[in-house]
Amino acid sequence: MEKFLCPVFDEAFSSWIYRCIKGSPVVGLMLGNIHVRSAPAKFIGEVRYEDPDFDLRSKFIRFCRKELSIDDDVLVATTSRMGGSLLPWSARRLYCSECLSRDIADGLLPAWRKSWCYVTSAYCSVHHIELSYFLGHEGLNKGWAAFAVEANRIKEPPSSKVFRIWQSDPVHSTKNEILKKVSLWLDESFSQSDNLALRQRLECFEFVLRMFLQSPTTQHVGGVAWHITHWGRGGSRLGRYRYSFIHSLRMGVIEAKINERVCAFVLAAKVFSIVSDEDVGVMAEAMRDFYYYFSLSRFELGRRSATFGCRQDYAYVIRKLKSYPLARSPGFMDFLMGIQSEEVR
Ligand SMILES: [Zn+2]
């Protein structure tokens, strides 16, 4: 009996292993009850998982490799990665509902894609739709679990007025167009990872995303993208954190679901001049009464993103942004000046 299934294009290693376990009794027997290992992290209540998709040193990959004698070509194909920062394993919850449905139509168990695992993941460039966010657990079977959620979802119109506008045209189609442009812009950096300028451009984009998505905490008001869903998710979340400014920058992009993420993408696209003000104009006009940040100038966006608790935080952000050559381009300078204006004040 054939031991392995063929990996789906762009499939993550752990997803492929899960499908092999389900598709082959031999692999099922050999891997037994394999799981992704974790360890308690620095902060109370946090758990840090190994990376079973991209880290060849992880126990998960080493164990599978040893038990199954996986071919090097297959290993490279399923664990190779693009440039840019990965989300931690437990936060890899973004998926394309069309990709999962397509797998089922092809007679496969739904496969989790590698391109959904990044800080900059928000859009499926195969189906031209924004990704969805999986709320279930982070087990190996999450491709199947996410598909089950999609299949059982009752298609109701969004309950609040702001989300009705957010999910309907013209806002919906405009944000899709913007996401498409951002995706092409990012692909250029991904495909030329040895190009230093493009790599720095990507790092700079990620940093601005982190600013827009900074976690609201007891000390910091948080990034402007969270305002689309009123402070993230309520008081307990705010009370839980006594994190530093830098930690809240790290956490926000990990905890953001799809709407905050898309919001941050649109704002970043404006700051980086990937889209014009006119491109964002339709969204700005339609959302104006609920979320006015789309209509702000780059300078004003910078000013609203200056959420520092102290001078060291300010110095950190400015030092970081100025380290990117892109920071000298005119549009980006406006954003930077907006941030600096808050310190000057
Ligand atoms: Zn897709």
Coordinates of C-alpha atoms and ligand atoms in Angstrom, one line a residue, residues 96 98-99 124 126-127, ligand 1:
C96 CA -9.3 30.5 2.6
E98 CA -12.6 28.4 -1.2
C99 CA -9.3 26.5 -1.0
C124 CA -5.9 34.3 -1.1
V126 CA -5.8 32.0 -6.0
H127 CA -9.4 32.8 -5.2
Ligands
ZN1 ZN -8.1 30.2 -1.8

